[in-house]
Amino acid sequence: MTMKEIYLCSEYLKSHPLYRRFGCGLASLADRDYPGQGVFKECDIPAIDLDSYEKSLHCENDCTSDGVIGIGNNTPYGLTEQRLLLTELRIGYVNPRNLDFRNLRRKYVHSVEILREFDSDRRIDSGFALIFRKRYVPEAQNVLWRMSKEAAKKEAAEWRAYDPESFCNFINYGKPLPLLPTEETERMVREWCNKVDLTVSELELRYEALKDYWWRMKGRYRNVDLAYISEHMREYLSRIRFSQHEDIELCEYLVNEIKILISI
């Protein structure tokens, strides 16, 4: 399974003409809107402050995204497809059900217009990163998912809800290259793959543990861990054996469920 691994690419952002005057950091943007809460306080994530640009024109400044950052795809050949990603801080938001598609789309479209006014060839990601407190992320993502199922709101399929930690994981902030799975993931995979002659009960236990861990890593946007798990589990599933006394149909069913899980 191939997963697109995103990596922070501040050089691409800093080459945009607006950065020279309106460059800042996500931490300062968060502190301006949510003073004293320390959001991204340990991070140095360069951004363009589009609100300040709008204020400099004496315009209404509620029609832009809060910040713009640079990202790229991490590949064996270096960072490719470098582009800008719009971000919106919703740290004070307590009711994700009130997310308004038209308002978000207006912010996205107007922000893109501003960025391209100064650099018409600049690549801009179709995604929109909405950053909430952790407790509200599942509900916010569910609202965005439901939006995307409406014919007139399919753009929402590219929008994602994060908390500050999962957003840093998504852009692999502060992580050296090459990206590696966590020690916990390596340990868990060793435990799951330590025996090839299995009973149905043993396979069921592995499946339940794998399922819990897989969704935990997916919620934290640990794509490198998911890819590591998938690669090793696929190889492991090709080697496992069951006694003829076991329910072979149930065994095959569980193996197939694992294959489906690690392909998500």
PDB file of N, CA, C and O in Angstrom, residues 44-87:
ATOM      1  N   ASP A  44       7.487  26.042  15.245  1.00  0.00           N
ATOM      2  CA  ASP A  44       7.878  27.124  14.350  1.00  0.00           C
ATOM      3  C   ASP A  44       7.386  26.763  12.956  1.00  0.00           C
ATOM      4  O   ASP A  44       8.114  26.195  12.142  1.00  0.00           O
ATOM      5  N   ILE A  45       6.090  27.054  12.716  1.00  0.00           N
ATOM      6  CA  ILE A  45       5.464  26.737  11.439  1.00  0.00           C
ATOM      7  C   ILE A  45       5.192  28.056  10.722  1.00  0.00           C
ATOM      8  O   ILE A  45       4.232  28.755  11.036  1.00  0.00           O
ATOM      9  N   PRO A  46       6.036  28.443   9.773  1.00  0.00           N
ATOM     10  CA  PRO A  46       5.836  29.713   9.064  1.00  0.00           C
ATOM     11  C   PRO A  46       4.514  29.734   8.314  1.00  0.00           C
ATOM     12  O   PRO A  46       4.049  28.712   7.801  1.00  0.00           O
ATOM     13  N   ALA A  47       3.908  30.919   8.254  1.00  0.00           N
ATOM     14  CA  ALA A  47       2.611  31.072   7.599  1.00  0.00           C
ATOM     15  C   ALA A  47       2.500  32.469   7.004  1.00  0.00           C
ATOM     16  O   ALA A  47       3.271  33.373   7.340  1.00  0.00           O
ATOM     17  N   ILE A  48       1.542  32.643   6.115  1.00  0.00           N
ATOM     18  CA  ILE A  48       1.155  33.963   5.624  1.00  0.00           C
ATOM     19  C   ILE A  48      -0.117  34.362   6.342  1.00  0.00           C
ATOM     20  O   ILE A  48      -1.071  33.584   6.411  1.00  0.00           O
ATOM     21  N   ASP A  49      -0.135  35.556   6.879  1.00  0.00           N
ATOM     22  CA  ASP A  49      -1.275  36.083   7.634  1.00  0.00           C
ATOM     23  C   ASP A  49      -2.177  36.852   6.673  1.00  0.00           C
ATOM     24  O   ASP A  49      -1.981  38.050   6.436  1.00  0.00           O
ATOM     25  N   LEU A  50      -3.184  36.189   6.128  1.00  0.00           N
ATOM     26  CA  LEU A  50      -4.060  36.828   5.160  1.00  0.00           C
ATOM     27  C   LEU A  50      -5.001  37.834   5.805  1.00  0.00           C
ATOM     28  O   LEU A  50      -5.414  38.804   5.165  1.00  0.00           O
ATOM     29  N   ASP A  51      -5.354  37.635   7.076  1.00  0.00           N
ATOM     30  CA  ASP A  51      -6.200  38.610   7.773  1.00  0.00           C
ATOM     31  C   ASP A  51      -5.511  39.971   7.834  1.00  0.00           C
ATOM     32  O   ASP A  51      -6.135  41.015   7.607  1.00  0.00           O
ATOM     33  N   SER A  52      -4.224  39.969   8.147  1.00  0.00           N
ATOM     34  CA  SER A  52      -3.486  41.233   8.224  1.00  0.00           C
ATOM     35  C   SER A  52      -3.382  41.890   6.849  1.00  0.00           C
ATOM     36  O   SER A  52      -3.428  43.126   6.736  1.00  0.00           O
ATOM     37  N   TYR A  53      -3.256  41.076   5.810  1.00  0.00           N
ATOM     38  CA  TYR A  53      -3.250  41.642   4.461  1.00  0.00           C
ATOM     39  C   TYR A  53      -4.566  42.352   4.187  1.00  0.00           C
ATOM     40  O   TYR A  53      -4.592  43.484   3.680  1.00  0.00           O
ATOM     41  N   GLU A  54      -5.685  41.715   4.514  1.00  0.00           N
ATOM     42  CA  GLU A  54      -6.994  42.332   4.296  1.00  0.00           C
ATOM     43  C   GLU A  54      -7.143  43.618   5.108  1.00  0.00           C
ATOM     44  O   GLU A  54      -7.672  44.618   4.613  1.00  0.00           O
ATOM     45  N   LYS A  55      -6.666  43.605   6.345  1.00  0.00           N
ATOM     46  CA  LYS A  55      -6.747  44.811   7.178  1.00  0.00           C
ATOM     47  C   LYS A  55      -5.935  45.950   6.585  1.00  0.00           C
ATOM     48  O   LYS A  55      -6.309  47.124   6.690  1.00  0.00           O
ATOM     49  N   SER A  56      -4.813  45.617   5.956  1.00  0.00           N
ATOM     50  CA  SER A  56      -3.983  46.659   5.351  1.00  0.00           C
ATOM     51  C   SER A  56      -4.699  47.370   4.217  1.00  0.00           C
ATOM     52  O   SER A  56      -4.352  48.501   3.859  1.00  0.00           O
ATOM     53  N   LEU A  57      -5.708  46.728   3.650  1.00  0.00           N
ATOM     54  CA  LEU A  57      -6.506  47.328   2.583  1.00  0.00           C
ATOM     55  C   LEU A  57      -7.779  47.953   3.123  1.00  0.00           C
ATOM     56  O   LEU A  57      -8.604  48.447   2.351  1.00  0.00           O
ATOM     57  N   HIS A  58      -7.939  47.907   4.468  1.00  0.00           N
ATOM     58  CA  HIS A  58      -9.146  48.409   5.138  1.00  0.00           C
ATOM     59  C   HIS A  58     -10.386  47.662   4.649  1.00  0.00           C
ATOM     60  O   HIS A  58     -11.450  48.237   4.457  1.00  0.00           O
ATOM     61  N   CYS A  59     -10.186  46.359   4.431  1.00  0.00           N
ATOM     62  CA  CYS A  59     -11.295  45.507   3.986  1.00  0.00           C
ATOM     63  C   CYS A  59     -11.822  44.679   5.150  1.00  0.00           C
ATOM     64  O   CYS A  59     -11.164  44.520   6.178  1.00  0.00           O
ATOM     65  N   GLU A  60     -13.028  44.138   4.952  1.00  0.00           N
ATOM     66  CA  GLU A  60     -13.549  43.166   5.908  1.00  0.00           C
ATOM     67  C   GLU A  60     -12.601  41.981   5.931  1.00  0.00           C
ATOM     68  O   GLU A  60     -12.208  41.468   4.878  1.00  0.00           O
ATOM     69  N   ASN A  61     -12.203  41.546   7.118  1.00  0.00           N
ATOM     70  CA  ASN A  61     -11.176  40.506   7.188  1.00  0.00           C
ATOM     71  C   ASN A  61     -11.715  39.180   7.707  1.00  0.00           C
ATOM     72  O   ASN A  61     -10.989  38.403   8.291  1.00  0.00           O
ATOM     73  N   ASP A  62     -12.992  38.919   7.454  1.00  0.00           N
ATOM     74  CA  ASP A  62     -13.565  37.645   7.881  1.00  0.00           C
ATOM     75  C   ASP A  62     -13.780  36.712   6.690  1.00  0.00           C
ATOM     76  O   ASP A  62     -14.476  35.725   6.792  1.00  0.00           O
ATOM     77  N   CYS A  63     -13.191  37.065   5.557  1.00  0.00           N
ATOM     78  CA  CYS A  63     -13.421  36.266   4.349  1.00  0.00           C
ATOM     79  C   CYS A  63     -12.158  35.586   3.854  1.00  0.00           C
ATOM     80  O   CYS A  63     -12.053  35.238   2.681  1.00  0.00           O
ATOM     81  N   THR A  64     -11.154  35.440   4.718  1.00  0.00           N
ATOM     82  CA  THR A  64      -9.943  34.719   4.351  1.00  0.00           C
ATOM     83  C   THR A  64      -9.670  33.629   5.381  1.00  0.00           C
ATOM     84  O   THR A  64     -10.164  33.682   6.505  1.00  0.00           O
ATOM     85  N   SER A  65      -8.854  32.670   4.982  1.00  0.00           N
ATOM     86  CA  SER A  65      -8.401  31.675   5.951  1.00  0.00           C
ATOM     87  C   SER A  65      -7.438  32.361   6.920  1.00  0.00           C
ATOM     88  O   SER A  65      -6.870  33.411   6.603  1.00  0.00           O
ATOM     89  N   ASP A  66      -7.247  31.778   8.087  1.00  0.00           N
ATOM     90  CA  ASP A  66      -6.381  32.397   9.084  1.00  0.00           C
ATOM     91  C   ASP A  66      -4.925  32.411   8.648  1.00  0.00           C
ATOM     92  O   ASP A  66      -4.216  33.395   8.837  1.00  0.00           O
ATOM     93  N   GLY A  67      -4.464  31.304   8.089  1.00  0.00           N
ATOM     94  CA  GLY A  67      -3.061  31.218   7.719  1.00  0.00           C
ATOM     95  C   GLY A  67      -2.841  30.304   6.536  1.00  0.00           C
ATOM     96  O   GLY A  67      -3.677  29.454   6.220  1.00  0.00           O
ATOM     97  N   VAL A  68      -1.707  30.479   5.881  1.00  0.00           N
ATOM     98  CA  VAL A  68      -1.327  29.655   4.741  1.00  0.00           C
ATOM     99  C   VAL A  68       0.066  29.103   5.021  1.00  0.00           C
ATOM    100  O   VAL A  68       0.961  29.855   5.417  1.00  0.00           O
ATOM    101  N   ILE A  69       0.242  27.800   4.841  1.00  0.00           N
ATOM    102  CA  ILE A  69       1.558  27.199   5.059  1.00  0.00           C
ATOM    103  C   ILE A  69       2.006  26.490   3.779  1.00  0.00           C
ATOM    104  O   ILE A  69       1.229  26.353   2.825  1.00  0.00           O
ATOM    105  N   GLY A  70       3.247  26.052   3.753  1.00  0.00           N
ATOM    106  CA  GLY A  70       3.771  25.319   2.611  1.00  0.00           C
ATOM    107  C   GLY A  70       3.933  23.842   2.922  1.00  0.00           C
ATOM    108  O   GLY A  70       4.377  23.480   4.015  1.00  0.00           O
ATOM    109  N   ILE A  71       3.565  22.985   1.980  1.00  0.00           N
ATOM    110  CA  ILE A  71       3.718  21.538   2.145  1.00  0.00           C
ATOM    111  C   ILE A  71       4.227  20.935   0.834  1.00  0.00           C
ATOM    112  O   ILE A  71       4.198  21.575  -0.220  1.00  0.00           O
ATOM    113  N   GLY A  72       4.675  19.692   0.905  1.00  0.00           N
ATOM    114  CA  GLY A  72       5.073  18.941  -0.280  1.00  0.00           C
ATOM    115  C   GLY A  72       4.900  17.466  -0.013  1.00  0.00           C
ATOM    116  O   GLY A  72       4.661  17.050   1.127  1.00  0.00           O
ATOM    117  N   ASN A  73       5.031  16.638  -1.043  1.00  0.00           N
ATOM    118  CA  ASN A  73       4.969  15.183  -0.891  1.00  0.00           C
ATOM    119  C   ASN A  73       6.379  14.658  -0.674  1.00  0.00           C
ATOM    120  O   ASN A  73       7.280  14.928  -1.479  1.00  0.00           O
ATOM    121  N   ASN A  74       6.582  13.914   0.399  1.00  0.00           N
ATOM    122  CA  ASN A  74       7.892  13.335   0.666  1.00  0.00           C
ATOM    123  C   ASN A  74       8.049  12.061  -0.149  1.00  0.00           C
ATOM    124  O   ASN A  74       7.282  11.111  -0.001  1.00  0.00           O
ATOM    125  N   THR A  75       9.038  12.027  -1.028  1.00  0.00           N
ATOM    126  CA  THR A  75       9.291  10.867  -1.876  1.00  0.00           C
ATOM    127  C   THR A  75      10.778  10.515  -1.794  1.00  0.00           C
ATOM    128  O   THR A  75      11.572  11.300  -1.271  1.00  0.00           O
ATOM    129  N   PRO A  76      11.173   9.344  -2.303  1.00  0.00           N
ATOM    130  CA  PRO A  76      12.605   9.004  -2.319  1.00  0.00           C
ATOM    131  C   PRO A  76      13.438  10.002  -3.120  1.00  0.00           C
ATOM    132  O   PRO A  76      14.659  10.024  -3.007  1.00  0.00           O
ATOM    133  N   TYR A  77      12.783  10.818  -3.929  1.00  0.00           N
ATOM    134  CA  TYR A  77      13.493  11.783  -4.771  1.00  0.00           C
ATOM    135  C   TYR A  77      13.458  13.191  -4.186  1.00  0.00           C
ATOM    136  O   TYR A  77      13.821  14.162  -4.851  1.00  0.00           O
ATOM    137  N   GLY A  78      12.998  13.311  -2.931  1.00  0.00           N
ATOM    138  CA  GLY A  78      12.897  14.614  -2.292  1.00  0.00           C
ATOM    139  C   GLY A  78      11.455  15.070  -2.220  1.00  0.00           C
ATOM    140  O   GLY A  78      10.521  14.299  -2.477  1.00  0.00           O
ATOM    141  N   LEU A  79      11.255  16.341  -1.859  1.00  0.00           N
ATOM    142  CA  LEU A  79       9.911  16.890  -1.762  1.00  0.00           C
ATOM    143  C   LEU A  79       9.401  17.262  -3.150  1.00  0.00           C
ATOM    144  O   LEU A  79      10.020  18.051  -3.865  1.00  0.00           O
ATOM    145  N   THR A  80       8.267  16.681  -3.519  1.00  0.00           N
ATOM    146  CA  THR A  80       7.672  16.959  -4.823  1.00  0.00           C
ATOM    147  C   THR A  80       6.295  17.582  -4.636  1.00  0.00           C
ATOM    148  O   THR A  80       5.734  17.580  -3.535  1.00  0.00           O
ATOM    149  N   GLU A  81       5.733  18.092  -5.726  1.00  0.00           N
ATOM    150  CA  GLU A  81       4.402  18.704  -5.716  1.00  0.00           C
ATOM    151  C   GLU A  81       4.266  19.719  -4.588  1.00  0.00           C
ATOM    152  O   GLU A  81       3.271  19.731  -3.848  1.00  0.00           O
ATOM    153  N   GLN A  82       5.241  20.582  -4.433  1.00  0.00           N
ATOM    154  CA  GLN A  82       5.190  21.615  -3.398  1.00  0.00           C
ATOM    155  C   GLN A  82       4.022  22.562  -3.673  1.00  0.00           C
ATOM    156  O   GLN A  82       3.770  22.932  -4.815  1.00  0.00           O
ATOM    157  N   ARG A  83       3.335  22.948  -2.593  1.00  0.00           N
ATOM    158  CA  ARG A  83       2.121  23.738  -2.759  1.00  0.00           C
ATOM    159  C   ARG A  83       1.775  24.435  -1.451  1.00  0.00           C
ATOM    160  O   ARG A  83       2.394  24.177  -0.410  1.00  0.00           O
ATOM    161  N   LEU A  84       0.769  25.307  -1.497  1.00  0.00           N
ATOM    162  CA  LEU A  84       0.298  26.012  -0.319  1.00  0.00           C
ATOM    163  C   LEU A  84      -0.940  25.311   0.227  1.00  0.00           C
ATOM    164  O   LEU A  84      -1.748  24.773  -0.526  1.00  0.00           O
ATOM    165  N   LEU A  85      -1.078  25.337   1.538  1.00  0.00           N
ATOM    166  CA  LEU A  85      -2.239  24.736   2.209  1.00  0.00           C
ATOM    167  C   LEU A  85      -2.898  25.793   3.095  1.00  0.00           C
ATOM    168  O   LEU A  85      -2.232  26.418   3.930  1.00  0.00           O
ATOM    169  N   LEU A  86      -4.199  25.989   2.926  1.00  0.00           N
ATOM    170  CA  LEU A  86      -4.942  26.950   3.738  1.00  0.00           C
ATOM    171  C   LEU A  86      -5.309  26.317   5.077  1.00  0.00           C
ATOM    172  O   LEU A  86      -5.694  25.142   5.142  1.00  0.00           O
ATOM    173  N   THR A  87      -5.184  27.110   6.134  1.00  0.00           N
ATOM    174  CA  THR A  87      -5.527  26.625   7.477  1.00  0.00           C
ATOM    175  C   THR A  87      -6.504  27.587   8.130  1.00  0.00           C
ATOM    176  O   THR A  87      -6.479  28.793   7.882  1.00  0.00           O
TER     177      THR A  87
END
